[in-house]
Amino acid sequence: MKRLSALLGGRKTGPSGQAIYDRLDACNVPFRASVGTLVERYGTHPLGWVPDIDICVIEDAAPFIKAQSGPIVFEVSHDTALDQPPQMLRCAVRKATAPALNYARAIAELSKQFGRGEEMTHPERVQRGWSLGGAEMLCFVHPPDRPVSEARARRIAMFPDRASEAAIHIFPNL
């Protein structure tokens, strides 16, 4: 390790401040486009477990990480600024029935691309966050021994596989 550090002249080799933006670009996620443009292109459908919120599925985007289950999406409500880019994009890992396994898969891939991130405390979930450049990202899981919010309970009732998912929320902050 000392030899590698000497060869690099003491430079840091972690991800650049643009790493999240670069990954979104590589996945063909139009995160700089306005919500209105994206809704016109992809359409929306009701979220289901929270009234008055729709979801827009970015159908032609490549997975943000290899273990990802399903597409990258964002939410739209009556107070969403249609002339601004989405404030948050999300995807998830749902390959295992154990939350810890999905979280481990997601964290392993995200850490490889974006560095270790920072563990963060939360009463309902285990989570790790990244802040690179202007963008931020969270990966979290709800262990079965933690409290469950009313909205989360409705979501799990509609989609039981969501109980064990490792969610990834990306905040481009444009």
XYZ file of C-alpha atoms in Angstrom:
174
model
C 0.000 0.000 0.000
C 2.864 2.380 0.775
C 4.356 1.667 -2.622
C 1.052 2.488 -4.375
C 0.750 5.696 -2.360
C 4.316 6.659 -3.309
C 3.620 5.959 -6.981
C 0.558 8.189 -6.853
C 2.494 10.981 -5.196
C 0.131 11.164 -2.215
C -2.923 11.858 -4.381
C -6.289 10.684 -3.168
C -7.778 7.970 -5.326
C -11.386 8.130 -4.082
C -14.346 9.003 -6.262
C -14.553 12.492 -7.696
C -17.167 15.018 -6.650
C -18.932 14.268 -9.922
C -19.128 10.507 -9.329
C -22.891 10.332 -8.719
C -23.625 12.561 -11.726
C -21.239 10.512 -13.867
C -22.990 7.280 -12.851
C -26.447 8.718 -13.567
C -25.201 9.848 -16.993
C -23.697 6.403 -17.678
C -27.072 4.832 -16.852
C -28.910 7.164 -19.234
C -30.907 8.752 -16.402
C -32.148 12.162 -17.612
C -31.813 13.688 -14.129
C -31.208 17.210 -15.450
C -34.515 17.264 -17.377
C -37.568 18.894 -15.839
C -40.207 16.807 -14.098
C -42.740 18.049 -16.663
C -40.592 16.845 -19.562
C -40.036 13.467 -17.917
C -43.720 13.021 -17.080
C -44.621 13.836 -20.681
C -42.074 11.298 -21.921
C -42.701 8.435 -19.459
C -46.128 9.130 -17.952
C -47.115 8.435 -14.357
C -49.275 6.089 -12.340
C -50.547 6.269 -8.740
C -48.021 5.369 -6.074
C -50.785 3.519 -4.244
C -49.799 3.553 -0.589
C -49.771 7.367 -0.226
C -52.744 9.301 -1.604
C -52.148 12.059 -4.163
C -48.635 10.928 -5.113
C -47.839 9.499 -8.516
C -44.714 7.724 -9.652
C -42.764 8.223 -12.865
C -40.757 5.224 -14.065
C -37.651 5.999 -16.120
C -38.141 2.972 -18.316
C -35.069 3.157 -20.534
C -32.428 3.811 -17.862
C -29.812 1.167 -17.146
C -29.519 -0.091 -13.550
C -27.664 2.241 -11.187
C -26.024 -0.823 -9.617
C -25.910 -4.431 -10.861
C -27.969 -5.832 -7.968
C -30.800 -3.362 -8.608
C -34.339 -4.770 -8.810
C -36.719 -2.828 -11.006
C -36.314 0.592 -12.579
C -35.227 4.019 -11.375
C -38.266 6.125 -10.427
C -39.282 9.439 -8.900
C -42.448 10.702 -7.222
C -44.752 13.492 -8.394
C -47.329 15.282 -6.244
C -49.527 18.357 -6.620
C -46.768 20.592 -5.238
C -43.928 19.207 -7.383
C -42.222 21.921 -9.441
C -42.758 20.696 -13.004
C -40.128 23.072 -14.404
C -37.368 21.684 -12.153
C -35.483 18.356 -12.266
C -36.657 15.611 -9.866
C -35.471 16.277 -6.341
C -35.023 12.578 -5.604
C -34.576 9.454 -7.712
C -34.895 6.022 -6.184
C -34.250 2.380 -6.870
C -33.818 -0.706 -4.713
C -32.228 -4.104 -4.229
C -34.810 -6.848 -3.537
C -33.016 -10.057 -4.515
C -33.098 -11.700 -1.062
C -35.839 -12.165 1.518
C -33.468 -11.022 4.276
C -33.061 -7.239 4.584
C -29.447 -7.623 5.740
C -28.491 -9.479 2.545
C -30.054 -6.874 0.260
C -28.363 -4.109 2.240
C -24.985 -5.876 2.101
C -25.274 -6.302 -1.687
C -26.229 -2.666 -2.208
C -23.563 -1.283 0.137
C -20.848 -3.449 -1.431
C -21.597 -2.126 -4.929
C -22.128 1.476 -3.856
C -18.919 1.474 -1.796
C -16.951 0.104 -4.730
C -18.158 2.971 -6.935
C -18.475 5.848 -4.461
C -16.304 5.044 -1.451
C -17.377 3.879 1.998
C -19.865 6.626 2.709
C -20.907 7.383 6.258
C -23.093 5.348 8.583
C -26.015 7.415 9.812
C -28.374 6.823 12.731
C -32.138 6.687 12.254
C -34.842 5.245 14.552
C -36.572 3.174 11.837
C -33.707 2.029 9.636
C -30.039 1.225 9.151
C -28.492 3.569 6.607
C -25.345 4.843 4.985
C -24.979 8.137 3.123
C -22.700 9.682 0.526
C -22.155 13.311 -0.366
C -20.101 13.815 -3.520
C -19.984 17.214 -5.136
C -23.484 18.624 -4.944
C -25.205 15.241 -5.062
C -26.152 13.097 -2.087
C -27.247 9.499 -1.783
C -28.701 7.256 0.919
C -28.925 3.484 1.053
C -31.102 2.071 3.798
C -32.979 -0.957 5.025
C -35.703 -1.378 7.640
C -34.714 -4.210 9.997
C -37.721 -6.210 11.238
C -37.092 -5.135 14.864
C -37.493 -1.394 14.083
C -40.740 0.628 14.204
C -42.841 0.749 11.013
C -44.563 3.976 9.915
C -48.189 3.909 8.763
C -47.222 4.709 5.152
C -44.567 1.970 5.168
C -47.066 -0.538 6.566
C -49.480 0.287 3.704
C -46.646 -0.115 1.189
C -45.652 -3.517 2.573
C -49.289 -4.637 2.572
C -49.478 -3.797 -1.163
C -45.989 -5.059 -2.037
C -44.721 -7.612 0.509
C -41.266 -7.860 -1.129
C -40.622 -4.224 -0.132
C -40.266 -5.284 3.509
C -36.775 -6.621 2.845
C -35.565 -4.167 0.207
C -32.464 -2.020 0.441
C -33.635 1.344 -0.864
C -31.311 3.744 -2.672
C -32.354 7.394 -2.750
C -30.354 9.759 -4.964
C -30.600 13.533 -4.490
C -28.946 15.285 -7.453
C -29.406 18.715 -5.811
C -29.250 20.578 -9.125
